[in-house]
Coordinates of C-alpha atoms in Angstrom, one line a residue:
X1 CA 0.0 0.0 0.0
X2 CA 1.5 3.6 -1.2
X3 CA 1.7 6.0 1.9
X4 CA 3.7 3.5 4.4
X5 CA 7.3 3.5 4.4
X6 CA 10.5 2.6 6.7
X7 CA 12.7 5.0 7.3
X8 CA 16.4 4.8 9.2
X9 CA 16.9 8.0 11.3
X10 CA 19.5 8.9 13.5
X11 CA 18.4 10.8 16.6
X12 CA 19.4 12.5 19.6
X13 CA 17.2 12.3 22.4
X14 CA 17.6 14.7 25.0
X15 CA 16.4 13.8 28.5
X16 CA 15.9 15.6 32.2
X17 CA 19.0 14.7 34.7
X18 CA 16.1 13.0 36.8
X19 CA 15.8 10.6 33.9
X20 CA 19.6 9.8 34.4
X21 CA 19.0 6.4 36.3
X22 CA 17.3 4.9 33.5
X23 CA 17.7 6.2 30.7
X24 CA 16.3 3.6 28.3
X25 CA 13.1 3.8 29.7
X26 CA 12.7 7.6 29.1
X27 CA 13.9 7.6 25.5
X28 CA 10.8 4.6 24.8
X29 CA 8.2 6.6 27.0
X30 CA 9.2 9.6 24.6
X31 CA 9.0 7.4 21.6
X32 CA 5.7 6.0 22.9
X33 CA 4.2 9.7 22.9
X34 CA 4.9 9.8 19.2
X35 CA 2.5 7.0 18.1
X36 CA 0.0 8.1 16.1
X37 CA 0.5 10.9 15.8
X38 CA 1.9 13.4 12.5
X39 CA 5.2 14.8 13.5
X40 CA 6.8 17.0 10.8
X41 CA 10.6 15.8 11.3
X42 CA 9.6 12.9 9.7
X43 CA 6.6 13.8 7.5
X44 CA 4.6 11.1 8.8
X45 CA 2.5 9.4 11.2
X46 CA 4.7 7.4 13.4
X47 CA 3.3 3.8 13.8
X48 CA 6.2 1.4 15.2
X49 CA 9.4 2.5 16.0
X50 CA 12.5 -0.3 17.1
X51 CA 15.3 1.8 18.6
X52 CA 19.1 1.0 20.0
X53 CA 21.3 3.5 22.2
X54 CA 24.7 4.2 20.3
X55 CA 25.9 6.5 22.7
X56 CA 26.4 4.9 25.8
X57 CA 28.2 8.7 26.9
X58 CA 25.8 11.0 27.6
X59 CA 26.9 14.4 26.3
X60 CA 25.9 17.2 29.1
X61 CA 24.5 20.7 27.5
X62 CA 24.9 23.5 29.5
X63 CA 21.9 26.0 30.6
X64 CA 19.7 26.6 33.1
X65 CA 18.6 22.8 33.0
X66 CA 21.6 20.6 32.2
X67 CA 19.5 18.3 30.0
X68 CA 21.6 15.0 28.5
X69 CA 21.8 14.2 24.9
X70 CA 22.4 10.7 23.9
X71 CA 22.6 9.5 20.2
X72 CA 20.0 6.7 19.0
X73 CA 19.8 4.6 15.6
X74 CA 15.8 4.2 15.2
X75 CA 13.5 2.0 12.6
X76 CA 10.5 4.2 11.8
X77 CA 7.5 3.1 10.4
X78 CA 5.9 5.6 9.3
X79 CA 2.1 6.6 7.2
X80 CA 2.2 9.6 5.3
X81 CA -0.3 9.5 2.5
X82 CA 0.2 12.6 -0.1
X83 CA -2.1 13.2 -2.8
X84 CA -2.8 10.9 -5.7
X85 CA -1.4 7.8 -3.6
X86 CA -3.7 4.7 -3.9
X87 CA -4.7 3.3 -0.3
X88 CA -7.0 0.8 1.2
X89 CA -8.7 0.8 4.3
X90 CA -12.4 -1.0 5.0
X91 CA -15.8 0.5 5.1
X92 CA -17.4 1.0 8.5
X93 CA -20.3 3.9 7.0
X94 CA -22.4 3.8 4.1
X95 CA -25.0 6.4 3.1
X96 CA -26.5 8.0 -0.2
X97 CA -24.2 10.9 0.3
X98 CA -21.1 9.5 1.2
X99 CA -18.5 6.3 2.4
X100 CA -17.0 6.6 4.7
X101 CA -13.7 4.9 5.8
X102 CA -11.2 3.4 8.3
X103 CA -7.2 3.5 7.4
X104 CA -4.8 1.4 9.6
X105 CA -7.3 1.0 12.6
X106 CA -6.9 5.2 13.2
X107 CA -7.4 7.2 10.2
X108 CA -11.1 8.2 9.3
X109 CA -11.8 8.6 5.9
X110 CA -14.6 10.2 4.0
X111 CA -15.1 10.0 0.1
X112 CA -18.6 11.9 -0.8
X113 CA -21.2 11.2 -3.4
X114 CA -19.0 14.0 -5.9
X115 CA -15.8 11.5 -5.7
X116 CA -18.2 8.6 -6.4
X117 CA -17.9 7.5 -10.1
X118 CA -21.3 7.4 -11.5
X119 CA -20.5 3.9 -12.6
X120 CA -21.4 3.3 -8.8
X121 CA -25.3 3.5 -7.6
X122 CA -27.0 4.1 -4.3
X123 CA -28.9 1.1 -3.4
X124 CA -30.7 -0.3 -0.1
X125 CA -31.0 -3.6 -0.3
X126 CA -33.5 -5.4 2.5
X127 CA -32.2 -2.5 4.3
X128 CA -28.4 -3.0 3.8
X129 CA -27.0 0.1 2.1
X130 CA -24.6 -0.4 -0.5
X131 CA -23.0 1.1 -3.4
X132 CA -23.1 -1.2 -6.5
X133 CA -21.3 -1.1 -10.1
X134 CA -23.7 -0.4 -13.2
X135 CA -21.6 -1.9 -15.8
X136 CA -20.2 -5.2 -13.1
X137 CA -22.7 -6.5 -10.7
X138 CA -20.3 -7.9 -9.1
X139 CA -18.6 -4.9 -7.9
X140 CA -20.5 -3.8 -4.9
X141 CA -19.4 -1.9 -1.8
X142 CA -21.1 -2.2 1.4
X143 CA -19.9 -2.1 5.3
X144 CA -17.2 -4.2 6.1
X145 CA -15.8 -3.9 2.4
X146 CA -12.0 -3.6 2.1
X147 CA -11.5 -0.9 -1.0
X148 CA -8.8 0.9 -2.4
X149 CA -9.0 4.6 -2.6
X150 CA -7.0 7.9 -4.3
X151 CA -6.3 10.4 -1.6
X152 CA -7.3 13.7 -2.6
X153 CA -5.7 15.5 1.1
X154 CA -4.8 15.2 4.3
X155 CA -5.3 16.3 7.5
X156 CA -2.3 16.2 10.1
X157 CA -3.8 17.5 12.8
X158 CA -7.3 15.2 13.2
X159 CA -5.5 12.2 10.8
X160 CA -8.7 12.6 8.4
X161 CA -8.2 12.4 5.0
X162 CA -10.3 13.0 1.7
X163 CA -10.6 10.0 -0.5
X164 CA -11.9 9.8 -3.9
X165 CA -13.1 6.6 -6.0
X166 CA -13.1 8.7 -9.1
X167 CA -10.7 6.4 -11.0
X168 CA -10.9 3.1 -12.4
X169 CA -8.4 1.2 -10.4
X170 CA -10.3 2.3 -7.3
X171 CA -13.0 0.0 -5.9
X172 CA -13.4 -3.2 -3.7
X173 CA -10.0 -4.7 -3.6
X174 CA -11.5 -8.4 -4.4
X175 CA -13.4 -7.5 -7.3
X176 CA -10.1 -5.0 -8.2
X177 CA -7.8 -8.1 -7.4
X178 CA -9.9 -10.6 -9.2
X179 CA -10.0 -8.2 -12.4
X180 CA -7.2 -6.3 -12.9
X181 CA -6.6 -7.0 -16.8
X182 CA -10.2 -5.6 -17.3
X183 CA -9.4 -2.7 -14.9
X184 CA -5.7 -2.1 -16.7
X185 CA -7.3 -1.8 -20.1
X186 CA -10.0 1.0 -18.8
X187 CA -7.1 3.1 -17.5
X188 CA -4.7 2.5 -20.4
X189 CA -8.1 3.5 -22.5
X190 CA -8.5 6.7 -20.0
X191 CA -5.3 7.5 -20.1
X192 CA -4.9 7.9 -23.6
X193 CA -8.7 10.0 -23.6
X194 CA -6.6 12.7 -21.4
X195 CA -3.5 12.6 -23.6
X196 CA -5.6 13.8 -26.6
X197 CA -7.0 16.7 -24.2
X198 CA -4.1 17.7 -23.2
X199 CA -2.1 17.6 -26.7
X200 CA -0.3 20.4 -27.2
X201 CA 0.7 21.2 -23.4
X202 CA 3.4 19.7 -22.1
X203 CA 4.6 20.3 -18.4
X204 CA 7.0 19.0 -15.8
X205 CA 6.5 18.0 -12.8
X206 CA 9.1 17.2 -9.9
X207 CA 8.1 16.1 -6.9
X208 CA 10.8 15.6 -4.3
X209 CA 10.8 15.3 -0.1
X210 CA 13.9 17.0 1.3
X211 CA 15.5 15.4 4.6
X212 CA 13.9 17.1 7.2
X213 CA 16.0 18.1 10.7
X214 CA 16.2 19.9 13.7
X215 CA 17.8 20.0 16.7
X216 CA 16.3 16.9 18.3
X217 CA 16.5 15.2 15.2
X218 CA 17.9 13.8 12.0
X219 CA 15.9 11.4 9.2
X220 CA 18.9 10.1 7.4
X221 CA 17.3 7.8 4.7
X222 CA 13.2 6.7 4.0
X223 CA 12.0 3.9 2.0
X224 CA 9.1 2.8 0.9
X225 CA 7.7 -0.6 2.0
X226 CA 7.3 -3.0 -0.6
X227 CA 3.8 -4.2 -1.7

């Protein structure tokens, strides 16, 4: 899934002299504070960390508190979902207006009835809402439906994002999974529809994510998880 990644950082944790006697504990109770949270160092939610102590000599800064610093090698894993990436997450809400979604057990999702591609209708069936495909019956989504979404943005500070099924790849992952040739062809077949539009206009894009640092800490490399 696009929007998870591992990332290697080096850090240096700095703690309260009171913290002195055990030291480990306070660098995983800070570490703990993190989870789940959007923390801009490393442009990401932080989900799991796995941490080791390098420095076993703390370095003492001087001030009015004579905090410690003490270098760490961390294992991040981190969500950040940007727009455009595909995600999945399941369906816990279904109405005419809208779908809404869980990510990863804490993200809340919402894709309205705009984002919807009309190929999908409205339907309540024996009183189970659900949204089902005009051109595959198949293709239904309901509550408790895994599906694969587009982000359109993100919220860092409530962890909601925007989703949009607007796309042909987009949809219940089994159906998705158990079709992809059929779904391959309709976005070669779209993609080629926008080309023609766009004939004539030709722009670059470049999209990059600089290493991000402070004082506390350093990301020193980010990759993305494979599928």
């Amino acid at each position: 899934m696009e929007g998870l990644s591992v990332a290697d950082a080096n850090l240096v944790m700095y703690l309260h002299p009171s913290k002195s006697r055990n030291a480990s504990q306070a660098i995983l109770r800070e570490l703990g504070s993190w989870l789940f949270m959007f923390n801009e160092t490393f442009d990401g939610v932080l989900l799991a960390y796995d941490v080791n102590i390098i420095d076993k000599k703390a370095k003492i800064l001087s001030g009015v508190h004579p905090y410690f610093g003490l270098k760490l090698k961390a294992n991040l894993l981190l969500f950040s979902p940007k727009p455009d990436m595909v995600i999945e997450g399941k369906v816990v809400k279904l109405c005419q207006e809208s779908i809404h979604v869980i990510v990863l057990g804490f993200s809340s999702v919402i894709i309205t009835a705009e984002n919807i591609r009309g190929e999908f209708k409205y339907r309540n069936k024996d009183g189970e809402e659900l949204f089902a495909s005009k051109s595959h019956k198949r293709h239904v989504i309901k509550v408790g439906t895994m599906i694969r979404f587009l982000v359109k943005s993100f919220d860092e500070e409530i962890l909601h994002i925007t989703g949009s099924l607007t796309p042909a790849h987009t949809g219940s992952i089994r159906w998705l999974d158990r079709n992809s040739e059929e779904v391959s062809e309709i976005d070669r077949s779209a993609t080629k529809s926008r080309d023609r539009e766009s004939l004539g206009d030709k722009t670059v894009g470049e999209k990059a994510t600089p290493l991000s640092y402070n004082n506390h800490i350093k990301k020193s490399k980010k990759r993305r998880i494979a599928e």
